[in-house]
Short mmCIF file of C-alpha atoms in Angstrom, two decimals:
data_model
loop_
_atom_site.label_atom_id
_atom_site.label_comp_id
_atom_site.label_asym_id
_atom_site.label_seq_id
_atom_site.Cartn_x
_atom_site.Cartn_y
_atom_site.Cartn_z
CA MET W 1 -22.32 28.58 61.66
CA PRO W 2 -18.76 27.70 60.54
CA VAL W 3 -17.08 24.30 60.44
CA LYS W 4 -17.95 22.37 63.58
CA ASN W 5 -15.26 22.24 66.26
CA ARG W 6 -15.80 18.50 66.68
CA PHE W 7 -14.63 17.88 63.12
CA ALA W 8 -11.49 19.93 63.73
CA GLU W 9 -10.82 17.59 66.68
CA LEU W 10 -11.60 14.51 64.60
CA HIS W 11 -9.66 15.68 61.58
CA PRO W 12 -6.51 13.57 62.21
CA GLU W 13 -8.58 10.45 62.88
CA ILE W 14 -10.79 10.87 59.80
CA THR W 15 -7.68 11.57 57.71
CA ALA W 16 -6.18 8.31 58.92
CA TRP W 17 -9.33 6.44 57.88
CA ARG W 18 -9.20 8.08 54.46
CA ARG W 19 -5.55 7.21 53.90
CA ASP W 20 -6.10 3.62 54.95
CA ILE W 21 -8.93 3.31 52.43
CA HIS W 22 -6.69 4.99 49.84
CA GLN W 23 -4.03 2.32 50.31
CA HIS W 24 -6.54 -0.44 49.64
CA PRO W 25 -8.57 0.56 46.55
CA GLU W 26 -11.30 -1.78 45.35
CA ILE W 27 -13.04 -1.70 41.97
CA LEU W 28 -16.79 -1.60 41.28
CA PHE W 29 -18.66 -4.10 43.48
CA GLU W 30 -15.48 -5.68 44.87
CA THR W 31 -15.43 -3.28 47.85
CA HIS W 32 -15.32 -6.12 50.38
CA ARG W 33 -12.59 -4.69 52.63
CA THR W 34 -13.94 -1.15 52.45
CA SER W 35 -17.51 -2.26 53.10
CA ALA W 36 -16.43 -4.32 56.11
CA LEU W 37 -14.40 -1.39 57.46
CA VAL W 38 -17.40 0.92 57.10
CA ALA W 39 -19.79 -1.53 58.76
CA ASP W 40 -17.40 -2.13 61.66
CA LYS W 41 -16.98 1.59 62.29
CA LEU W 42 -20.72 2.28 62.12
CA ARG W 43 -21.30 -0.40 64.74
CA ALA W 44 -18.50 1.00 66.89
CA PHE W 45 -20.07 4.47 66.64
CA GLY W 46 -23.29 3.06 68.11
CA CYS W 47 -25.50 3.27 65.03
CA ASP W 48 -28.93 1.83 65.77
CA GLU W 49 -28.90 -0.42 62.73
CA VAL W 50 -26.18 -1.52 60.30
CA THR W 51 -27.02 -3.58 57.23
CA GLU W 52 -24.53 -4.99 54.74
CA GLY W 53 -25.08 -6.43 51.27
CA ILE W 54 -27.47 -3.79 49.90
CA GLY W 55 -26.72 -3.41 46.20
CA ARG W 56 -24.35 -6.40 46.53
CA THR W 57 -21.66 -4.75 48.67
CA GLY W 58 -23.31 -1.55 49.87
CA VAL W 59 -23.69 -0.66 53.55
CA VAL W 60 -26.57 1.19 55.21
CA GLY W 61 -26.53 2.59 58.74
CA VAL W 62 -29.41 4.10 60.71
CA ILE W 63 -29.01 6.72 63.43
CA ASN W 64 -32.04 7.70 65.49
CA GLY W 65 -32.32 11.27 66.67
CA ARG W 66 -32.93 12.46 70.21
CA SER W 67 -36.62 12.49 69.31
CA ASP W 68 -38.80 11.51 66.36
CA THR W 69 -41.85 13.74 66.44
CA SER W 70 -41.25 14.94 62.87
CA GLY W 71 -41.23 11.48 61.29
CA LYS W 72 -38.54 12.72 58.89
CA VAL W 73 -35.94 10.40 57.40
CA ILE W 74 -32.95 11.80 55.53
CA GLY W 75 -30.44 9.78 53.51
CA LEU W 76 -26.78 10.78 53.14
CA ARG W 77 -24.79 8.96 50.46
CA ALA W 78 -21.08 8.42 49.79
CA ASP W 79 -19.44 6.20 47.15
CA MET W 80 -16.66 3.73 48.00
CA ASP W 81 -15.15 2.32 44.79
CA ALA W 82 -11.85 3.12 43.10
CA LEU W 83 -10.70 3.21 39.46
CA PRO W 84 -8.58 0.82 37.36
CA ILE W 85 -5.70 3.32 37.15
CA HIS W 86 -2.10 2.81 38.23
CA GLU W 87 -1.28 5.45 40.85
CA ALA W 88 1.57 7.88 40.12
CA THR W 89 1.42 10.15 43.18
CA GLY W 90 4.44 8.75 45.04
CA LEU W 91 2.61 9.27 48.33
CA ASP W 92 3.65 7.44 51.48
CA TYR W 93 0.14 6.00 51.61
CA LYS W 94 -0.20 5.30 47.88
CA SER W 95 -2.19 2.35 46.58
CA LYS W 96 -0.87 -1.08 47.47
CA THR W 97 -2.77 -2.62 44.55
CA ASP W 98 -1.18 -2.37 41.11
CA GLY W 99 -3.57 -1.02 38.54
CA ALA W 100 -6.09 0.36 41.04
CA MET W 101 -6.28 3.70 42.83
CA HIS W 102 -8.70 6.15 44.40
CA ALA W 103 -8.43 8.60 41.52
CA CYS W 104 -11.82 10.23 42.08
CA GLY W 105 -11.79 10.85 45.82
CA HIS W 106 -14.31 8.25 46.88
CA ASP W 107 -11.95 7.44 49.74
CA GLY W 108 -12.49 11.01 50.91
CA HIS W 109 -16.25 10.84 50.45
CA THR W 110 -16.44 7.65 52.51
CA ALA W 111 -14.23 9.03 55.26
CA MET W 112 -16.21 12.29 55.48
CA LEU W 113 -19.53 10.48 55.76
CA LEU W 114 -18.05 8.20 58.42
CA GLY W 115 -16.96 11.31 60.30
CA ALA W 116 -20.45 12.79 60.03
CA ALA W 117 -21.97 9.48 61.19
CA LEU W 118 -19.70 9.42 64.25
CA TYR W 119 -20.71 12.96 65.18
CA LEU W 120 -24.43 12.32 64.61
CA ALA W 121 -24.33 9.13 66.68
CA GLU W 122 -22.55 11.01 69.48
CA THR W 123 -24.82 14.04 69.59
CA ARG W 124 -28.18 12.88 68.15
CA ASN W 125 -29.12 16.54 68.05
CA PHE W 126 -31.95 16.08 65.59
CA ASP W 127 -35.59 15.01 65.45
CA GLY W 128 -36.03 12.05 63.11
CA LYS W 129 -33.80 9.41 61.53
CA VAL W 130 -30.63 9.55 59.44
CA VAL W 131 -29.77 6.82 56.96
CA VAL W 132 -26.10 6.83 55.95
CA ILE W 133 -25.56 5.12 52.60
CA PHE W 134 -22.20 3.76 51.47
CA GLN W 135 -22.43 2.74 47.84
CA PRO W 136 -20.18 0.55 45.67
CA ALA W 137 -19.69 0.72 41.90
CA GLU W 138 -20.28 4.35 41.07
CA GLU W 139 -17.57 4.23 38.42
CA GLY W 140 -19.65 2.62 35.71
CA GLY W 141 -21.24 -0.25 37.62
CA GLY W 142 -24.49 1.41 38.62
CA GLY W 143 -24.23 0.61 42.31
CA GLY W 144 -26.72 3.37 43.09
CA ARG W 145 -29.29 1.73 40.84
CA GLU W 146 -28.70 -1.66 42.47
CA MET W 147 -29.16 -0.26 45.97
CA CYS W 148 -32.45 1.31 44.86
CA GLU W 149 -33.54 -1.91 43.17
CA ASP W 150 -32.86 -3.71 46.46
CA GLY W 151 -35.61 -1.54 47.94
CA MET W 152 -33.40 0.72 50.01
CA MET W 153 -35.61 3.81 49.81
CA ASP W 154 -38.79 2.06 50.90
CA ARG W 155 -37.13 -0.28 53.39
CA TRP W 156 -35.78 2.61 55.46
CA GLY W 157 -38.48 5.12 54.55
CA ILE W 158 -36.02 7.63 53.12
CA GLN W 159 -37.77 10.88 52.23
CA GLU W 160 -34.87 13.02 51.00
CA VAL W 161 -31.33 12.13 49.93
CA TYR W 162 -28.14 14.19 49.70
CA GLY W 163 -24.75 13.51 48.13
CA MET W 164 -21.39 15.25 47.71
CA HIS W 165 -18.35 15.16 45.42
CA ASN W 166 -14.97 16.80 45.77
CA TRP W 167 -14.03 19.18 42.97
CA PRO W 168 -10.42 19.97 41.96
CA GLY W 169 -9.92 23.59 40.97
CA ARG W 170 -12.30 24.98 43.57
CA PRO W 171 -10.85 26.52 46.74
CA VAL W 172 -10.60 23.94 49.52
CA GLY W 173 -13.77 23.61 51.58
CA THR W 174 -15.90 25.93 49.42
CA PHE W 175 -19.10 24.75 47.78
CA ALA W 176 -20.96 24.95 44.45
CA ILE W 177 -24.33 23.58 43.37
CA ARG W 178 -27.05 24.02 40.76
CA ALA W 179 -30.73 23.13 40.60
CA GLY W 180 -32.12 21.00 37.77
CA ALA W 181 -30.00 19.04 35.34
CA PHE W 182 -26.46 18.93 36.74
CA PHE W 183 -24.53 15.85 35.56
CA ALA W 184 -25.08 14.32 32.13
CA ALA W 185 -26.68 11.08 31.04
CA THR W 186 -23.88 8.74 29.98
CA ASP W 187 -24.53 6.34 27.11
CA GLN W 188 -22.15 4.10 25.18
CA PHE W 189 -22.08 2.69 21.68
CA ASP W 190 -20.30 0.02 19.65
CA ILE W 191 -20.17 0.34 15.86
CA VAL W 192 -19.01 -2.37 13.45
CA ILE W 193 -18.34 -1.27 9.86
CA GLU W 194 -18.25 -4.22 7.48
CA GLY W 195 -16.68 -3.65 4.06
CA LYS W 196 -14.76 -5.79 1.62
CA GLY W 197 -11.10 -6.32 2.39
CA GLY W 198 -8.32 -6.65 -0.13
CA HIS W 199 -4.90 -5.52 -1.29
CA ALA W 200 -4.05 -1.91 -0.54
CA ALA W 201 -2.71 -1.52 -4.09
CA LYS W 202 -6.12 -2.45 -5.55
CA PRO W 203 -8.64 -0.25 -3.71
CA GLN W 204 -11.09 -0.50 -6.59
CA GLU W 205 -11.65 -4.13 -5.72
CA THR W 206 -12.51 -3.36 -2.10
CA VAL W 207 -15.00 -1.52 0.04
CA ASP W 208 -12.64 0.31 2.38
CA SER W 209 -14.07 0.01 5.89
CA THR W 210 -11.41 2.39 7.24
CA LEU W 211 -12.50 5.11 4.84
CA VAL W 212 -16.13 4.53 5.84
CA ALA W 213 -15.21 4.73 9.53
CA ALA W 214 -13.41 8.04 8.97
CA HIS W 215 -16.51 9.51 7.32
CA VAL W 216 -18.70 8.16 10.14
CA VAL W 217 -16.56 9.84 12.81
CA THR W 218 -16.84 13.18 11.02
CA ALA W 219 -20.54 12.81 10.27
CA LEU W 220 -21.41 12.00 13.88
CA GLN W 221 -20.31 15.50 14.87
CA SER W 222 -23.27 16.84 12.88
CA ILE W 223 -25.54 15.61 15.69
CA ALA W 224 -24.27 18.43 17.89
CA SER W 225 -23.73 21.00 15.13
CA ARG W 226 -26.84 20.45 13.00
CA ASN W 227 -29.41 18.24 14.78
CA ALA W 228 -29.36 19.52 18.35
CA ASP W 229 -30.88 22.74 19.59
CA PRO W 230 -27.78 24.88 20.27
CA VAL W 231 -28.87 25.43 23.88
CA ASP W 232 -29.42 21.69 24.54
CA GLN W 233 -26.07 20.11 25.42
CA VAL W 234 -24.83 16.99 23.67
CA VAL W 235 -21.38 15.45 23.28
CA VAL W 236 -20.71 12.57 20.87
CA SER W 237 -17.20 11.14 21.15
CA VAL W 238 -15.70 8.23 19.24
CA THR W 239 -12.95 7.10 21.59
CA SER W 240 -11.66 3.89 20.01
CA ILE W 241 -11.12 2.76 16.40
CA GLU W 242 -9.64 -0.63 15.53
CA SER W 243 -9.42 -2.35 12.15
CA SER W 244 -9.23 -6.06 11.48
CA SER W 245 -5.94 -5.52 9.60
CA LYS W 246 -2.57 -4.91 11.21
CA ALA W 247 -0.67 -4.88 7.91
CA PHE W 248 0.48 -1.83 5.95
CA ASN W 249 -0.65 -3.29 2.62
CA VAL W 250 -4.09 -4.69 3.51
CA ILE W 251 -7.41 -2.82 3.34
CA ALA W 252 -9.37 -4.05 6.33
CA GLN W 253 -12.57 -6.02 6.01
CA ARG W 254 -13.90 -4.63 9.29
CA VAL W 255 -13.51 -1.65 11.60
CA THR W 256 -14.91 -1.49 15.13
CA MET W 257 -15.48 1.74 17.01
CA LYS W 258 -16.51 2.61 20.53
CA GLY W 259 -17.61 5.83 22.10
CA THR W 260 -19.91 7.75 24.38
CA VAL W 261 -22.84 10.15 24.16
CA ARG W 262 -23.50 12.71 26.92
CA THR W 263 -26.79 14.61 27.12
CA MET W 264 -28.72 16.78 29.57
CA SER W 265 -32.31 16.05 28.57
CA THR W 266 -34.47 13.04 27.69
CA GLY W 267 -35.41 14.54 24.34
CA MET W 268 -31.80 15.12 23.35
CA ARG W 269 -30.87 11.66 24.55
CA ASP W 270 -33.54 10.10 22.30
CA LEU W 271 -32.52 12.26 19.33
CA ALA W 272 -28.83 11.48 19.71
CA GLU W 273 -29.45 7.72 19.77
CA LYS W 274 -31.74 7.90 16.73
CA ARG W 275 -29.41 10.06 14.66
CA LEU W 276 -26.31 8.06 15.60
CA LYS W 277 -27.85 4.90 14.21
CA GLU W 278 -29.19 6.64 11.09
CA ILE W 279 -25.86 8.33 10.32
CA CYS W 280 -23.82 5.17 10.73
CA GLU W 281 -26.12 3.08 8.56
CA GLY W 282 -26.55 5.81 5.95
CA VAL W 283 -22.85 6.66 5.58
CA ALA W 284 -21.93 2.99 5.35
CA ALA W 285 -24.55 2.37 2.67
CA THR W 286 -23.20 5.31 0.65
CA PHE W 287 -19.89 3.48 0.27
CA GLY W 288 -21.38 0.01 -0.19
CA ALA W 289 -20.60 -1.11 3.35
CA THR W 290 -22.82 -1.98 6.31
CA ALA W 291 -22.90 -0.67 9.85
CA LYS W 292 -24.13 -2.48 12.94
CA VAL W 293 -24.76 -0.21 15.93
CA ASP W 294 -25.26 -1.34 19.52
CA TYR W 295 -26.36 1.51 21.79
CA TYR W 296 -26.34 1.14 25.57
CA ARG W 297 -28.08 3.56 27.89
CA GLY W 298 -26.07 4.15 31.04
CA TYR W 299 -26.63 6.58 33.89
CA PRO W 300 -29.52 9.01 33.44
CA CYS W 301 -29.06 12.75 33.74
CA MET W 302 -28.64 13.68 37.41
CA VAL W 303 -31.26 16.27 38.29
CA ASN W 304 -31.15 18.24 41.55
CA HIS W 305 -34.55 19.07 43.03
CA GLU W 306 -35.31 22.77 43.44
CA ASP W 307 -36.30 22.95 47.11
CA GLN W 308 -33.58 20.60 48.32
CA THR W 309 -30.95 22.45 46.26
CA THR W 310 -31.92 25.77 47.81
CA PHE W 311 -31.69 24.20 51.25
CA ALA W 312 -28.35 22.49 50.50
CA ALA W 313 -26.91 25.80 49.29
CA ASP W 314 -28.09 27.59 52.43
CA VAL W 315 -26.43 24.91 54.56
CA ALA W 316 -23.21 25.27 52.56
CA ARG W 317 -23.24 29.03 53.15
CA SER W 318 -23.70 28.42 56.87
CA VAL W 319 -20.60 26.20 56.85
CA SER W 320 -18.22 28.09 54.55
CA GLY W 321 -19.79 31.52 54.10
CA GLN W 322 -20.53 31.02 50.41
CA CYS W 323 -22.01 28.64 47.83
CA GLU W 324 -21.54 29.44 44.15
CA ASP W 325 -23.54 28.39 41.12
CA ALA W 326 -21.94 25.27 39.65
CA PRO W 327 -21.53 24.76 35.90
CA LEU W 328 -23.14 21.92 34.01
CA VAL W 329 -20.99 18.78 34.17
CA MET W 330 -20.91 16.45 31.16
CA GLY W 331 -19.53 13.64 33.30
CA GLY W 332 -21.95 11.10 34.75
CA GLU W 333 -23.00 10.31 38.32
CA ASP W 334 -25.15 7.39 39.40
CA PHE W 335 -26.53 9.33 42.34
CA ALA W 336 -28.99 10.15 39.55
CA PHE W 337 -30.82 6.89 40.31
CA MET W 338 -31.40 7.93 43.91
CA LEU W 339 -32.61 11.37 42.85
CA GLU W 340 -35.10 9.69 40.50
CA GLU W 341 -36.60 7.88 43.49
CA ARG W 342 -36.48 10.66 46.09
CA PRO W 343 -36.08 14.44 46.12
CA GLY W 344 -32.63 15.60 47.08
CA ALA W 345 -29.50 17.42 46.00
CA TYR W 346 -25.86 16.85 45.13
CA ILE W 347 -23.17 19.41 45.94
CA LEU W 348 -19.51 20.00 45.05
CA VAL W 349 -16.88 20.72 47.72
CA GLY W 350 -13.58 22.28 46.72
CA ASN W 351 -10.48 20.07 46.56
CA GLY W 352 -8.03 22.91 45.88
CA ASP W 353 -5.36 23.15 43.20
CA THR W 354 -4.90 19.42 42.59
CA ALA W 355 -4.74 17.11 39.62
CA SER W 356 -8.12 16.43 38.06
CA VAL W 357 -10.16 13.40 38.99
CA HIS W 358 -9.45 10.21 36.99
CA HIS W 359 -5.80 11.25 36.73
CA PRO W 360 -2.94 9.03 38.04
CA GLU W 361 -1.55 11.95 40.08
CA TYR W 362 -4.87 12.94 41.68
CA ASN W 363 -5.27 12.81 45.46
CA PHE W 364 -8.15 13.81 47.68
CA ASN W 365 -7.29 16.88 49.76
CA ASP W 366 -7.65 16.04 53.45
CA GLU W 367 -8.04 19.73 54.26
CA ALA W 368 -11.58 19.50 52.80
CA ILE W 369 -12.67 16.97 55.44
CA PRO W 370 -13.98 19.36 58.15
CA ALA W 371 -16.11 21.29 55.65
CA GLY W 372 -17.55 18.14 54.07
CA CYS W 373 -18.36 16.53 57.41
CA SER W 374 -19.90 19.76 58.68
CA TRP W 375 -22.14 20.08 55.62
CA TRP W 376 -23.53 16.59 56.05
CA ALA W 377 -24.09 17.09 59.78
CA GLU W 378 -25.76 20.46 59.22
CA ILE W 379 -28.06 19.00 56.56
CA VAL W 380 -29.46 16.77 59.31
CA GLU W 381 -29.53 19.25 62.18
CA GLN W 382 -31.03 22.08 60.15
CA ARG W 383 -33.58 19.91 58.33
CA MET W 384 -34.68 18.06 61.47
CA PRO W 385 -34.13 20.45 64.40
CA VAL W 386 -34.96 19.30 67.90
CA ALA W 387 -38.04 21.16 69.18
#
């Protein structure tokens, strides 16, 4: 079954929704305009229940099928938040908010799920219930976790949950997925190296915190090269280094560093945290300095469930004729929290030859809308067919 004709008809309307959302990006949990727009449309579509304020600014809609003999309840999730990036696309519908833009395509995800909700509310060609989930704060705020902590899964009796993300570089409207670990756990760290500052011409009277920091950065790479099993993925990146001195002739008393650790398994995550702390403290002690490490666990590894992944891939093939095996992704995704509570799957839909996500020239490709809407609708109709 190819892309549904109804979504070809709705394509201009859904595109207009997407571009309106694009013009008004909102960060993290501040999705007040977007959330209100979503709730208003769900009510206009005739959803049987619309609830706002789940996970602070999340929106949940319920659509009852033509019948409910199966007792099945499926959740479909889209994210709504934008990024703190200044847009550089030059589009007619570019962001109207300086320093904020939809640089990851969440505007497209939201519009596609709204399109699917409209179709499902019109046709109700399924046996059971659909719960459409519009989530804030995917970009580092953990909105998925907060919606789960608000009891969303139990409150609406969700049994399975499915999500989608656009993917630049893949042909428009094609799909890719993988079972098991898919997106990485995303942790952060702060390191403070404390030495003894002094005059740059008298290094013997100091403990050079900058020198210590340089050795720490190099030594941290041994976690991947010498501590980790070579087939167990781990990335350790120091992304910011700042000393307490801004002068050319002063050896700094203190250096602060920030960074991230990405892993694909609980064991590797534990090992990376342990070794990061040991390396920092040990290297600092070698030079007579001290190291204070604060380690923050962020999103867990996102793990697709086997049965639901097989089903999601079959649905994708019914829509586009193919579904490829996706590579591991070392980026994070807080849909992981929903997949920890319920079985489900997360799929990638091609965005074409566009700038990468999180880039100031990125833009969601509206040509992907019919395929994305069709996949969500087919998930429901194929999983809960009317007898």
